[in-house]
CSV table of C-alpha atoms in Angstrom, one decimal:
chain,number,residue,atom,x,y,z
A,26,PRO,CA,-10.1,16.5,13.9
A,27,PRO,CA,-6.5,16.7,15.2
A,28,PRO,CA,-5.2,20.2,15.7
A,29,ALA,CA,-2.9,21.9,13.2
A,30,PHE,CA,0.2,23.8,14.2
A,31,HIS,CA,-1.4,26.9,15.6
A,32,ASN,CA,-0.7,28.5,18.9
A,33,ASN,CA,-3.3,30.4,21.0
A,34,PRO,CA,-6.0,30.8,18.4
A,35,THR,CA,-8.6,33.6,19.0
A,36,GLN,CA,-12.3,32.9,19.4
A,37,GLU,CA,-13.0,33.9,15.8
A,38,GLU,CA,-10.2,31.6,14.5
A,39,GLU,CA,-11.7,28.8,16.6
A,40,GLU,CA,-15.1,29.3,15.1
A,41,GLU,CA,-13.7,29.4,11.6
A,42,GLU,CA,-11.8,26.1,12.3
A,43,ASP,CA,-15.0,24.5,13.5
A,44,ASP,CA,-16.8,25.5,10.3
A,45,GLU,CA,-13.9,24.1,8.2
A,46,SER,CA,-13.7,20.9,10.2
A,47,ASN,CA,-17.3,20.1,9.1
A,48,ASP,CA,-16.0,20.0,5.5
A,49,LEU,CA,-12.9,17.9,6.2
A,50,LEU,CA,-12.8,14.5,4.5
A,51,PHE,CA,-9.9,13.6,6.8
A,52,SER,CA,-7.0,15.1,8.7
A,53,CYS,CA,-4.0,13.4,10.3
A,54,ARG,CA,-0.7,14.2,12.0
A,55,CYS,CA,2.5,12.4,11.8
A,56,GLU,CA,5.5,13.1,14.0
A,57,SER,CA,8.0,12.3,11.3
A,58,ALA,CA,7.7,13.6,7.7
A,59,LYS,CA,10.4,11.2,6.7
A,60,ALA,CA,8.1,8.2,7.0
A,61,ILE,CA,5.5,9.9,4.7
A,62,SER,CA,8.2,11.0,2.2
A,63,THR,CA,9.8,7.6,2.0
A,64,LEU,CA,6.5,5.8,1.4
A,65,LEU,CA,5.2,8.2,-1.3
A,66,SER,CA,8.6,8.3,-3.0
A,67,CYS,CA,8.1,4.6,-3.8
A,68,LEU,CA,5.3,5.6,-6.2
A,69,ARG,CA,7.4,7.9,-8.3
A,70,HIS,CA,7.9,7.0,-12.0
A,71,VAL,CA,5.2,4.3,-11.9
A,72,SER,CA,2.9,6.3,-14.2
A,73,SER,CA,5.7,7.5,-16.4
A,74,SER,CA,6.2,5.5,-19.6
A,75,SER,CA,9.7,7.1,-20.0
A,76,ALA,CA,11.1,5.8,-16.7
A,77,THR,CA,14.0,3.4,-17.1
A,78,ALA,CA,16.1,1.3,-14.9
A,79,ALA,CA,18.6,4.1,-14.6
A,80,ASP,CA,15.9,6.2,-12.9
A,81,ILE,CA,15.8,3.8,-10.0
A,82,SER,CA,18.8,3.1,-7.8
A,83,PHE,CA,19.2,0.1,-5.5
A,84,HIS,CA,22.8,1.0,-4.4
A,85,THR,CA,24.0,2.3,-1.1
A,86,SER,CA,23.1,6.0,-1.7
A,87,THR,CA,20.7,7.3,0.9
A,88,LEU,CA,17.1,8.1,0.1
A,89,SER,CA,17.6,11.8,0.6
A,90,GLN,CA,20.4,11.9,-1.9
A,91,ARG,CA,18.3,10.1,-4.5
A,92,VAL,CA,15.4,12.5,-3.9
A,93,VAL,CA,17.6,15.5,-4.4
A,94,ARG,CA,19.2,14.0,-7.5
A,95,SER,CA,16.0,12.9,-9.1
A,96,SER,CA,14.1,16.1,-8.4
A,97,THR,CA,16.1,17.8,-11.2
A,98,THR,CA,15.1,15.3,-13.9
A,99,THR,CA,12.3,16.0,-16.4
A,100,THR,CA,10.5,12.9,-15.3
A,101,GLN,CA,10.1,14.2,-11.8
A,102,LYS,CA,8.6,17.5,-13.1
A,103,LYS,CA,5.8,15.8,-14.9
A,104,ALA,CA,2.4,15.6,-13.3
A,105,GLN,CA,1.7,12.2,-11.8
A,106,HIS,CA,-2.0,11.6,-11.0
A,107,ALA,CA,-2.7,9.7,-7.8
A,108,THR,CA,-6.0,8.7,-6.3
A,109,VAL,CA,-6.2,8.9,-2.5
A,110,PHE,CA,-8.6,6.5,-0.7
A,111,VAL,CA,-9.6,7.4,2.9
A,112,THR,CA,-11.0,4.8,5.2
A,113,GLN,CA,-11.5,4.5,9.0
A,114,SER,CA,-8.2,2.7,9.4
A,115,SER,CA,-5.9,3.8,6.6
A,116,LEU,CA,-4.8,6.4,3.9
A,117,THR,CA,-4.0,4.8,0.6
A,118,PHE,CA,-2.3,6.5,-2.4
A,119,HIS,CA,-2.8,4.7,-5.7
A,120,VAL,CA,-1.1,5.2,-9.1
A,121,HIS,CA,-1.0,3.3,-12.3
A,122,GLY,CA,1.1,3.1,-15.4
A,123,MET,CA,0.4,4.9,-18.7
A,124,ALA,CA,-0.1,1.7,-20.6
A,125,LYS,CA,-1.9,0.0,-17.7
A,126,MET,CA,1.0,-2.5,-17.4
A,127,SER,CA,1.7,-1.6,-13.8
A,128,GLN,CA,0.0,-0.2,-10.8
A,129,ALA,CA,1.2,0.6,-7.3
A,130,SER,CA,-0.3,1.7,-4.0
A,131,VAL,CA,1.0,2.8,-0.6
A,132,ASP,CA,-1.3,1.9,2.3
A,133,MET,CA,-0.5,4.0,5.5
A,134,GLN,CA,-2.3,2.6,8.5
A,135,SER,CA,-3.7,4.9,11.1
A,136,GLY,CA,-1.1,3.6,13.6
A,137,LEU,CA,1.5,5.6,11.6
A,138,PHE,CA,-0.1,8.8,12.7
A,139,SER,CA,-0.3,10.3,16.2
A,140,ASP,CA,-3.8,11.7,15.3
A,141,PHE,CA,-6.2,10.4,12.6
A,142,TYR,CA,-9.6,11.8,11.9
A,143,VAL,CA,-12.0,10.6,9.2
A,144,SER,CA,-15.4,12.2,8.3
A,145,ARG,CA,-18.6,10.3,9.0
A,146,GLU,CA,-21.6,10.8,6.8
A,147,GLU,CA,-25.1,9.3,7.0
A,148,ILE,CA,-26.6,8.7,3.6
A,149,PRO,CA,-30.4,7.9,3.4
A,150,TYR,CA,-31.4,5.0,1.2
A,151,ASP,CA,-34.7,3.5,0.2
A,152,ASP,CA,-35.4,-0.2,0.3
A,153,ASP,CA,-38.5,0.0,-1.9
A,154,ASP,CA,-36.8,-2.4,-4.3
A,155,ASP,CA,-36.7,-5.1,-1.6
A,156,ASP,CA,-40.4,-4.6,-0.8
A,157,GLU,CA,-41.3,-4.9,-4.5
A,158,ASP,CA,-39.7,-8.4,-4.5
A,159,MET,CA,-42.3,-9.6,-2.0
A,160,PRO,CA,-45.7,-7.9,-2.9
A,161,GLU,CA,-47.9,-10.7,-1.5
A,162,GLU,CA,-46.1,-10.6,1.8
A,163,ASN,CA,-46.4,-6.9,2.0
A,164,ASP,CA,-50.2,-7.0,1.2
A,165,GLU,CA,-50.7,-9.6,3.9
A,166,ARG,CA,-48.8,-7.6,6.5
A,167,GLN,CA,-50.9,-4.5,5.7
A,168,GLN,CA,-54.1,-6.4,6.0
A,169,GLN,CA,-53.2,-7.9,9.4
A,170,SER,CA,-52.2,-4.5,11.0
A,171,PRO,CA,-53.8,-1.7,9.1
A,172,THR,CA,-53.7,0.7,12.1
A,173,GLN,CA,-50.2,-0.3,13.3
A,174,ASN,CA,-48.3,1.2,10.4
A,175,PRO,CA,-46.5,4.2,11.8
A,176,ALA,CA,-44.7,6.6,9.5
A,177,SER,CA,-41.7,4.8,8.3
A,178,GLN,CA,-38.5,6.3,9.3
A,179,PRO,CA,-35.9,6.9,6.6
A,180,LYS,CA,-33.1,4.4,6.7
A,181,THR,CA,-29.5,5.6,6.6
A,182,GLN,CA,-26.2,4.1,5.8
A,183,VAL,CA,-23.0,5.4,7.6
A,184,VAL,CA,-20.1,6.1,5.2
A,185,TYR,CA,-16.6,6.9,6.4
A,186,GLY,CA,-14.1,8.7,4.4
A,187,GLY,CA,-14.0,8.9,0.6
A,188,GLU,CA,-11.6,9.5,-2.3
A,189,PHE,CA,-10.0,12.3,-4.2
A,190,GLY,CA,-7.3,12.9,-6.8
A,191,ILE,CA,-4.0,14.7,-6.3
A,192,ASN,CA,-0.8,15.5,-8.2
A,193,LEU,CA,1.7,13.3,-6.5
A,194,THR,CA,4.7,15.3,-7.9
A,195,THR,CA,3.4,18.4,-6.2
A,196,VAL,CA,2.9,16.5,-2.9
A,197,LEU,CA,6.5,15.3,-2.9
A,198,GLU,CA,7.8,18.8,-3.8
A,199,CYS,CA,5.9,20.3,-0.9
A,200,LEU,CA,7.1,17.6,1.5
A,201,HIS,CA,10.7,18.6,0.6
A,202,VAL,CA,10.2,22.3,0.6
A,203,LEU,CA,12.1,22.6,3.9
A,204,GLY,CA,14.9,20.3,2.7
A,205,THR,CA,15.4,16.6,3.0
A,206,HIS,CA,18.1,16.4,5.7
A,207,SER,CA,15.8,17.0,8.7
A,208,LEU,CA,12.7,15.2,7.6
A,209,ASP,CA,12.9,12.9,10.6
A,210,LYS,CA,12.6,16.0,12.9
A,211,THR,CA,9.8,17.5,10.9
A,212,LYS,CA,6.2,17.1,11.9
A,213,VAL,CA,3.5,17.0,9.2
A,214,CYS,CA,-0.3,17.6,9.2
A,215,LEU,CA,-2.4,16.5,6.2
A,216,SER,CA,-6.0,17.3,5.5
A,217,TYR,CA,-8.5,17.5,2.6
A,218,ASN,CA,-11.4,20.0,2.5
A,219,THR,CA,-14.3,18.7,0.4
A,220,SER,CA,-15.9,22.2,-0.1
A,221,THR,CA,-12.8,23.8,-1.5
A,222,ALA,CA,-11.2,20.6,-3.0
A,223,ILE,CA,-7.9,21.6,-1.3
A,224,PHE,CA,-5.3,19.2,0.0
A,225,GLN,CA,-3.5,21.0,2.8
A,226,MET,CA,-0.1,20.1,4.2
A,227,GLU,CA,1.5,21.8,7.2
A,228,LEU,CA,5.2,21.1,8.0
A,229,LEU,CA,6.8,22.1,11.3
A,230,GLU,CA,10.5,21.9,11.5
A,231,ASP,CA,11.0,22.2,15.3
A,232,PHE,CA,14.5,22.6,16.8
A,233,ALA,CA,15.7,23.6,20.2
A,234,SER,CA,17.4,27.0,20.3
A,235,SER,CA,19.4,28.4,23.2
A,236,THR,CA,19.4,31.9,21.7
A,237,THR,CA,15.6,32.4,21.8
A,238,THR,CA,14.3,35.1,24.1
A,239,HIS,CA,12.3,32.8,26.3
A,240,GLY,CA,14.8,30.0,26.3
A,241,GLY,CA,12.4,27.5,24.7
A,242,SER,CA,12.3,26.1,21.2
A,243,SER,CA,11.7,27.6,17.8
A,244,GLY,CA,10.9,26.3,14.4
A,245,VAL,CA,9.8,26.9,10.8
A,246,LEU,CA,6.2,26.4,9.8
A,247,SER,CA,5.3,25.8,6.1
A,248,THR,CA,1.8,25.6,4.8
A,249,CYS,CA,1.1,24.2,1.4
A,250,ALA,CA,-2.4,24.2,-0.3
A,251,ILE,CA,-2.6,21.8,-3.2
A,252,PRO,CA,-5.7,21.8,-5.5
A,253,GLY,CA,-7.4,18.5,-5.8
A,254,LEU,CA,-7.9,16.7,-9.1
A,255,ALA,CA,-10.9,15.0,-10.5
A,256,VAL,CA,-10.7,11.3,-10.0
A,257,SER,CA,-9.7,9.8,-13.4
A,258,GLU,CA,-12.3,8.0,-15.4
A,259,GLU,CA,-9.7,5.2,-15.7
A,260,GLU,CA,-10.1,4.8,-11.9
A,261,GLU,CA,-12.9,2.3,-12.6
A,262,HIS,CA,-10.3,0.1,-14.3
A,263,PHE,CA,-7.7,0.4,-11.5
A,264,SER,CA,-8.6,-3.0,-10.3
A,265,SER,CA,-8.4,-4.6,-13.7
A,266,LEU,CA,-4.8,-5.8,-13.2
A,267,ALA,CA,-5.7,-7.3,-9.8
A,268,VAL,CA,-8.8,-9.0,-11.3
A,269,ALA,CA,-6.7,-10.4,-14.1
A,270,PHE,CA,-4.2,-11.7,-11.6
A,271,ARG,CA,-6.9,-13.4,-9.6
A,272,SER,CA,-8.6,-14.9,-12.7
A,273,SER,CA,-5.9,-17.7,-12.7
A,274,PRO,CA,-4.7,-19.7,-9.6
A,275,ILE,CA,-1.4,-18.8,-8.0
A,276,VAL,CA,1.2,-21.4,-8.8
A,277,ALA,CA,4.2,-20.0,-7.0
A,278,ARG,CA,4.7,-17.6,-4.1
A,279,ALA,CA,7.9,-16.6,-2.3
A,280,ILE,CA,8.2,-14.4,0.7
A,281,LEU,CA,11.8,-13.5,1.4
A,282,LYS,CA,13.7,-11.0,3.4
A,283,SER,CA,14.0,-7.7,1.5
A,284,GLU,CA,17.8,-7.2,2.0
A,285,TYR,CA,18.5,-10.2,-0.2
A,286,ILE,CA,16.2,-9.2,-3.1
A,287,ARG,CA,17.5,-5.6,-2.8
A,288,ASP,CA,21.1,-6.8,-3.4
A,289,ALA,CA,19.9,-8.8,-6.4
A,290,MET,CA,18.1,-5.8,-7.9
A,291,GLY,CA,21.4,-3.9,-7.6
A,292,ASP,CA,23.2,-6.6,-9.5
A,293,LEU,CA,20.6,-6.6,-12.3
A,294,ASN,CA,20.8,-2.8,-12.5
A,295,ASP,CA,24.5,-3.1,-13.4
A,296,VAL,CA,23.9,-5.1,-16.6
A,297,VAL,CA,24.2,-2.6,-19.4
A,298,GLY,CA,21.6,-2.8,-22.1
A,299,ALA,CA,19.4,-5.3,-20.3
A,300,THR,CA,15.7,-4.9,-21.1
A,301,THR,CA,14.0,-8.1,-19.9
A,302,VAL,CA,14.4,-10.4,-16.9
A,303,THR,CA,13.4,-14.0,-16.4
A,304,VAL,CA,12.0,-14.8,-12.9
A,305,GLY,CA,11.9,-18.4,-11.8
A,306,ILE,CA,10.4,-19.8,-8.6
A,307,SER,CA,10.9,-23.5,-7.7
A,308,PRO,CA,11.0,-25.5,-4.5
A,309,ARG,CA,14.8,-25.0,-4.6
A,310,GLY,CA,14.5,-21.2,-4.4
A,311,MET,CA,14.2,-18.2,-6.7
A,312,GLU,CA,16.3,-17.3,-9.8
A,313,LEU,CA,16.7,-14.1,-11.7
A,314,ALA,CA,18.4,-13.9,-15.1
A,315,THR,CA,19.0,-11.1,-17.7
A,316,ILE,CA,21.2,-10.6,-20.7
A,317,GLY,CA,22.7,-7.2,-21.7
A,318,SER,CA,24.8,-5.8,-24.5
A,319,PHE,CA,28.1,-7.0,-23.1
A,320,GLY,CA,27.3,-9.7,-20.6
A,321,GLU,CA,24.7,-11.6,-18.7
A,322,CYS,CA,23.7,-12.1,-15.1
A,323,LEU,CA,22.2,-15.1,-13.3
A,324,LEU,CA,21.3,-14.8,-9.7
A,325,SER,CA,20.2,-17.7,-7.5
A,326,LEU,CA,18.6,-17.3,-4.1
A,327,PRO,CA,18.6,-20.8,-2.6
A,328,HIS,CA,15.9,-22.2,-0.3
A,329,LEU,CA,17.7,-24.3,2.2
A,330,PRO,CA,15.4,-25.1,5.1
A,331,THR,CA,16.7,-27.4,7.8
A,332,PRO,CA,15.1,-28.7,11.0
A,333,GLU,CA,18.0,-27.3,13.0
A,334,LYS,CA,18.4,-23.9,11.3
A,335,GLU,CA,16.0,-21.4,10.0
A,336,ASP,CA,16.2,-20.4,6.4
A,337,GLN,CA,18.2,-17.1,6.2
A,338,VAL,CA,16.7,-15.9,2.9
A,339,PHE,CA,13.1,-17.2,2.6
A,340,VAL,CA,10.2,-16.8,5.1
A,341,SER,CA,8.0,-19.1,3.1
A,342,LEU,CA,8.1,-20.7,-0.4
A,343,GLU,CA,5.1,-22.4,-2.1
A,344,CYS,CA,4.9,-24.1,-5.6
A,345,THR,CA,1.9,-25.9,-7.0
A,346,PRO,CA,2.8,-28.1,-8.7
A,347,ARG,CA,6.3,-28.5,-7.2
A,348,LYS,CA,8.3,-27.6,-10.2
A,349,LEU,CA,10.1,-24.6,-11.7
A,350,HIS,CA,7.7,-21.8,-12.7
A,351,ALA,CA,9.5,-19.2,-14.9
A,352,ASN,CA,8.4,-16.2,-17.0
A,353,SER,CA,10.1,-13.2,-18.6
A,354,TYR,CA,9.1,-9.6,-17.8
A,355,PRO,CA,10.2,-6.0,-18.8
A,356,LEU,CA,13.1,-5.2,-16.5
A,357,HIS,CA,12.1,-1.6,-15.8
A,358,LEU,CA,8.7,-2.8,-14.6
A,359,LEU,CA,10.3,-5.2,-12.1
A,360,PHE,CA,12.4,-2.3,-10.8
A,361,MET,CA,9.3,-0.2,-10.4
A,362,GLY,CA,7.7,-2.9,-8.4
A,363,MET,CA,10.7,-3.1,-6.1
A,364,ARG,CA,10.9,0.6,-5.1
A,365,GLY,CA,9.7,-0.3,-1.6
A,366,LEU,CA,12.8,-2.4,-0.9
A,367,GLU,CA,14.4,0.7,0.7
A,368,ILE,CA,12.2,0.4,3.7
A,369,GLY,CA,10.8,-3.1,3.4
A,370,SER,CA,11.7,-5.9,5.7
A,371,GLU,CA,9.9,-8.7,3.8
A,372,THR,CA,9.0,-9.0,0.1
A,373,SER,CA,6.3,-11.2,-1.4
A,374,VAL,CA,6.6,-12.3,-5.1
A,375,SER,CA,3.6,-14.2,-6.5
A,376,MET,CA,3.1,-15.8,-9.9
A,377,ASN,CA,-0.2,-17.1,-11.3
A,378,GLY,CA,-0.8,-19.8,-13.9
A,379,ARG,CA,-0.7,-17.3,-16.8
A,380,GLY,CA,2.6,-15.9,-15.7
């Protein structure tokens, strides 16, 4: 596993670390805590039924300002259960809404980390069930070679990684324990110990100092140990929304540059009293419409491809059949789904036959 932020460990400490590494589900190191903080912040409020459009800002305020402002709200203090899936190539945080009307996940590929270790376990399994399906063939095989049947070796299946539950609110609070202004200069190590069910986070804020005795660098090290949570029984139904979406064919899909949809979300957020939004996708582009207490807003993102010039808004646009496909949705759920616009470069919006 990748090393944590420890200097010159003793022999006893090295032996203890070796014992602990055997119980590690995963461990990873990222050279910038800002990337982790930004991605996980996109999952806030998804599981909170009290979140409104006012909780999510799409204006020009910086992410760090929004984090500081929202950390004082009561919604932020509520526990937010997240399930973490660890695979050979990624670390995925998954949350879902209280009423199962929304779900969100952040998939952090191993390339984001400078070091990435995932446990490997060999699990024995028995294939007697397969042998029972062919009794005649097995009897014939035994009759042909009665003396050539060595002791069968147990078969094993290699399993990488696993899953565990965590309080996402606590994770974000620990990420910001050294402040949010220097997250880009803060290194972070993450690990999960299966024997203690502890999710450990180590933050190292390293900065050059001309006043140090040895003329090198100094920094602040913060270690946070977060108890894991049992994976929710509702985890089995996490994929229910995805299954429901795939149960009907996709009739419209638009992939557009995030900067344009981000500006559109900001305009929708300015409509006072708006609760629903109508989303329409057609060969001519994408339209968003909402009505509030004192006015209405209609936004049109045109699709204008030409042989000479590339479309500035859309990367691709598909409609089957080629007509307008429009449906209405709760506005606050649309805002929740667009939290990644702060760091996204392209956004995909798909609509199936059931809307």
